[in-house]
Amino acid sequence: MKTLRNKTIALIACLLCTVSCNDFLKEEARGKLTSDTAFAQQSDVEGSVNILYRQIGRATFGFTQFIFAQMGDDLATHPGSNKAAIREWDKYTISTNNERLLWCWEDKYKVIKATNFIINGVESAPASQEEIDYALGQAHFWRAWAYFYLVRMFGPLPMVLSTEIDYSIELSNVAEVYDLIVSDLKIAGEKLIPNYTGVPRTMNGVNVVANRAAAEAVLSCVYMSMAGWPLNRGAEYYSLAAAEALKVIDGSDNGTYYYQLYDEYWKIHSKQEDRRNRESIVGVYYSQTFGGGDGSESARGAINDIPAISQGWTDARAEVGFWVEFPEGPRKAATYPEWTFNKNDGNVYRWWSDKLDPEYISPYFGKSAFTNNDREDEYDFTKGYESQANGWSEQVHQMVRLAEVYLFYAEATGRAGQTNARAIELLNKVRNRADGFGPVAVRPEGQNVYPAGMSATELAEAAYNEHGWEIAGWYWGAIAPRANDMQRMDRLKDHFNKRKADPEYVFTDPDTRQQVRVHEPYPTEGEWSQSKMFAPYPSEEVERNPALNVSPEEKLNMIN
């Protein structure tokens, strides 16, 4: 145990001291653990996976780690003066010295480093093949996840596959990065098993580590991305996406997997279901046992979303246009809080009320609202934040849910030019729950939102829209937030131009029956360019690695 503890401490130091991809490349191996010396006993295998999950937790714990989601049409930004770096994403004017760029880059490369450490050394461990396969499966899955995040955000990447020092690593094009992601997920699917048992791999009957369903669900999402922009591989890859999604769906139906849909949408992000969520296929788990803070085991809490927070902590808000167009019903009610608590007078108002401070006049998301007591109390939006929570949270960051996989299958089937009864049935299950009918309830004859005779195009577009509403505002680790759906469909430009036009939104106040007229806080800036589809590389990284010194336009020539 002492040996494992000492090695774990050394490995943590090795991983946490890495502040960039190229700092990793410049590290000296002397005095530190290396892959070929670290795995001296079986317990070292479990220890290496534990450290990997520590890195994953740090790479997913806050708003900044998923800043690309800000470019979607569901999210907007607080207009405060200290939100300039976030506003650059909302306005599509990202600068190379934007501090959020570096944070996203380095967090994901730390995960990659931890996975490479396992992949390049664990097979030498004196451990059972079962334990080695477990570690390899986790490592390949999470390396794929990290590169999938990075390639959609930045495009061409330095593809680090080993722990060897390389001062001149070149950029791999987008297709090459995707090839690695697919390969890693296929290996993970072979190594991982359908369900793990025993602590610490399970909690309350659900897996807290990646299993085979996780690899299949994420691979389905990856194939959908490859079918769309920028690779544009089309129907063949949509068919592959549908096939992978169907593995998860069939496995859930026949009992291979335990996944099932909740009967009510609000339970998905509730505190009562947080640690026993059977709809979540992949999640990252947090703990406040050791307190809060950026270096803790906790996650950033509702401090990012709830507008009653003072001292400039609130980062995100909702776009008015998306709120207006969102279908009414229990899903919308669970996505957007009905009331805004006014810290100034202790009362609550509709978000458009002139009784609120101007910076709070906006819809907002409630999915990250999580109480910090030991009970299962749900967050009360009619009360102040400080009486219920603090800046840190144990809330699980769900990456992909079964309902999303239903929608992956339906959309991929439609975009492959096909339609079938099962795809439409699954689509209706998601919508029926959203409207309050439950996931398995059948509406009265002929009253399903989506008819049996819908075309392939109608099926694809309906599933695309439903996924946007299902995932709205949930950027906390989501494998496919709204912005990435829009990116693969090459629709970010449409959103950019709509925001630039600064339309007025008109709706009726349910209390006064008066019309309300409102605009987004600010429009996008400049003219649209396809180069805006990728974020620039962080300036600090460009200085370290000359291979990154390419223009946004040049990156678009490094797709295939």
PDB file of N, CA and C in Angstrom, residues 7 13 27 104 125 131 148 160 174 177 182-183 211 225 255 305 322 324 377 383 391 399 445 504 520 524:
ATOM      1  N   LYS A   7       3.836   5.907  -5.436  1.00  0.00           N
ATOM      2  CA  LYS A   7       3.787   5.998  -6.894  1.00  0.00           C
ATOM      3  C   LYS A   7       2.636   6.878  -7.344  1.00  0.00           C
ATOM      4  N   ALA A  13       1.931  14.235  -9.395  1.00  0.00           N
ATOM      5  CA  ALA A  13       2.841  15.362  -9.621  1.00  0.00           C
ATOM      6  C   ALA A  13       3.241  15.449 -11.080  1.00  0.00           C
ATOM      7  N   GLU A  27       9.221  17.410 -20.634  1.00  0.00           N
ATOM      8  CA  GLU A  27       9.527  16.908 -19.304  1.00  0.00           C
ATOM      9  C   GLU A  27      10.707  15.943 -19.333  1.00  0.00           C
ATOM     10  N   CYS A 104      -8.802  24.904 -21.839  1.00  0.00           N
ATOM     11  CA  CYS A 104      -9.413  23.767 -22.522  1.00  0.00           C
ATOM     12  C   CYS A 104      -8.352  22.849 -23.131  1.00  0.00           C
ATOM     13  N   ALA A 125       2.444  -5.079 -16.470  1.00  0.00           N
ATOM     14  CA  ALA A 125       2.104  -5.252 -15.056  1.00  0.00           C
ATOM     15  C   ALA A 125       1.879  -6.721 -14.716  1.00  0.00           C
ATOM     16  N   GLU A 131      -7.760  -7.398 -15.419  1.00  0.00           N
ATOM     17  CA  GLU A 131      -7.408  -6.088 -14.891  1.00  0.00           C
ATOM     18  C   GLU A 131      -6.690  -5.238 -15.937  1.00  0.00           C
ATOM     19  N   PHE A 148     -11.694  13.759 -29.280  1.00  0.00           N
ATOM     20  CA  PHE A 148     -12.971  14.141 -29.898  1.00  0.00           C
ATOM     21  C   PHE A 148     -13.349  15.560 -29.497  1.00  0.00           C
ATOM     22  N   VAL A 160      -0.458  13.205 -29.909  1.00  0.00           N
ATOM     23  CA  VAL A 160       0.506  12.615 -28.987  1.00  0.00           C
ATOM     24  C   VAL A 160       0.036  11.213 -28.623  1.00  0.00           C
ATOM     25  N   VAL A 174      -7.535  16.611 -39.686  1.00  0.00           N
ATOM     26  CA  VAL A 174      -8.753  16.248 -38.959  1.00  0.00           C
ATOM     27  C   VAL A 174      -9.114  14.785 -39.176  1.00  0.00           C
ATOM     28  N   VAL A 177      -7.020  12.456 -37.037  1.00  0.00           N
ATOM     29  CA  VAL A 177      -7.419  12.473 -35.630  1.00  0.00           C
ATOM     30  C   VAL A 177      -8.680  11.641 -35.428  1.00  0.00           C
ATOM     31  N   VAL A 182     -11.815   6.730 -33.635  1.00  0.00           N
ATOM     32  CA  VAL A 182     -12.588   5.525 -33.951  1.00  0.00           C
ATOM     33  C   VAL A 182     -11.841   4.279 -33.504  1.00  0.00           C
ATOM     34  N   SER A 183     -10.550   4.216 -33.790  1.00  0.00           N
ATOM     35  CA  SER A 183      -9.746   3.067 -33.380  1.00  0.00           C
ATOM     36  C   SER A 183      -9.767   2.892 -31.867  1.00  0.00           C
ATOM     37  N   ASN A 211     -18.137   1.798 -19.538  1.00  0.00           N
ATOM     38  CA  ASN A 211     -18.356   0.396 -19.879  1.00  0.00           C
ATOM     39  C   ASN A 211     -18.542   0.292 -21.394  1.00  0.00           C
ATOM     40  N   SER A 225     -20.624  12.903 -36.358  1.00  0.00           N
ATOM     41  CA  SER A 225     -19.757  14.053 -36.629  1.00  0.00           C
ATOM     42  C   SER A 225     -18.961  13.846 -37.904  1.00  0.00           C
ATOM     43  N   GLY A 255     -31.801  -6.264 -21.532  1.00  0.00           N
ATOM     44  CA  GLY A 255     -31.236  -6.468 -20.212  1.00  0.00           C
ATOM     45  C   GLY A 255     -29.730  -6.598 -20.171  1.00  0.00           C
ATOM     46  N   ASP A 305     -24.594  29.634 -13.223  1.00  0.00           N
ATOM     47  CA  ASP A 305     -25.846  29.833 -13.947  1.00  0.00           C
ATOM     48  C   ASP A 305     -26.872  30.712 -13.246  1.00  0.00           C
ATOM     49  N   PHE A 322     -33.876  31.071 -28.361  1.00  0.00           N
ATOM     50  CA  PHE A 322     -34.042  29.641 -28.129  1.00  0.00           C
ATOM     51  C   PHE A 322     -35.148  29.396 -27.108  1.00  0.00           C
ATOM     52  N   VAL A 324     -37.760  31.323 -26.571  1.00  0.00           N
ATOM     53  CA  VAL A 324     -39.046  31.612 -27.207  1.00  0.00           C
ATOM     54  C   VAL A 324     -39.510  30.439 -28.064  1.00  0.00           C
ATOM     55  N   ASP A 377     -32.878  17.468  -0.998  1.00  0.00           N
ATOM     56  CA  ASP A 377     -33.678  18.650  -1.311  1.00  0.00           C
ATOM     57  C   ASP A 377     -33.322  19.169  -2.700  1.00  0.00           C
ATOM     58  N   LYS A 383     -35.996  31.000  -3.685  1.00  0.00           N
ATOM     59  CA  LYS A 383     -35.169  31.375  -2.540  1.00  0.00           C
ATOM     60  C   LYS A 383     -33.773  31.783  -3.017  1.00  0.00           C
ATOM     61  N   GLY A 391     -20.299  27.597  -3.983  1.00  0.00           N
ATOM     62  CA  GLY A 391     -19.714  27.576  -5.318  1.00  0.00           C
ATOM     63  C   GLY A 391     -19.267  26.220  -5.809  1.00  0.00           C
ATOM     64  N   MET A 399     -22.478  12.906 -19.469  1.00  0.00           N
ATOM     65  CA  MET A 399     -21.944  13.152 -20.807  1.00  0.00           C
ATOM     66  C   MET A 399     -22.881  12.696 -21.914  1.00  0.00           C
ATOM     67  N   GLU A 445     -54.881   7.825 -29.809  1.00  0.00           N
ATOM     68  CA  GLU A 445     -54.684   7.451 -31.202  1.00  0.00           C
ATOM     69  C   GLU A 445     -54.547   8.675 -32.102  1.00  0.00           C
ATOM     70  N   GLU A 504     -36.069  41.189 -32.908  1.00  0.00           N
ATOM     71  CA  GLU A 504     -36.866  41.433 -31.710  1.00  0.00           C
ATOM     72  C   GLU A 504     -37.768  40.223 -31.472  1.00  0.00           C
ATOM     73  N   GLU A 520     -31.690  40.029 -27.794  1.00  0.00           N
ATOM     74  CA  GLU A 520     -30.528  39.448 -27.133  1.00  0.00           C
ATOM     75  C   GLU A 520     -29.669  40.597 -26.585  1.00  0.00           C
ATOM     76  N   THR A 524     -23.740  39.428 -32.719  1.00  0.00           N
ATOM     77  CA  THR A 524     -22.400  38.987 -33.100  1.00  0.00           C
ATOM     78  C   THR A 524     -21.720  40.118 -33.865  1.00  0.00           C
TER      79      THR A 524
END
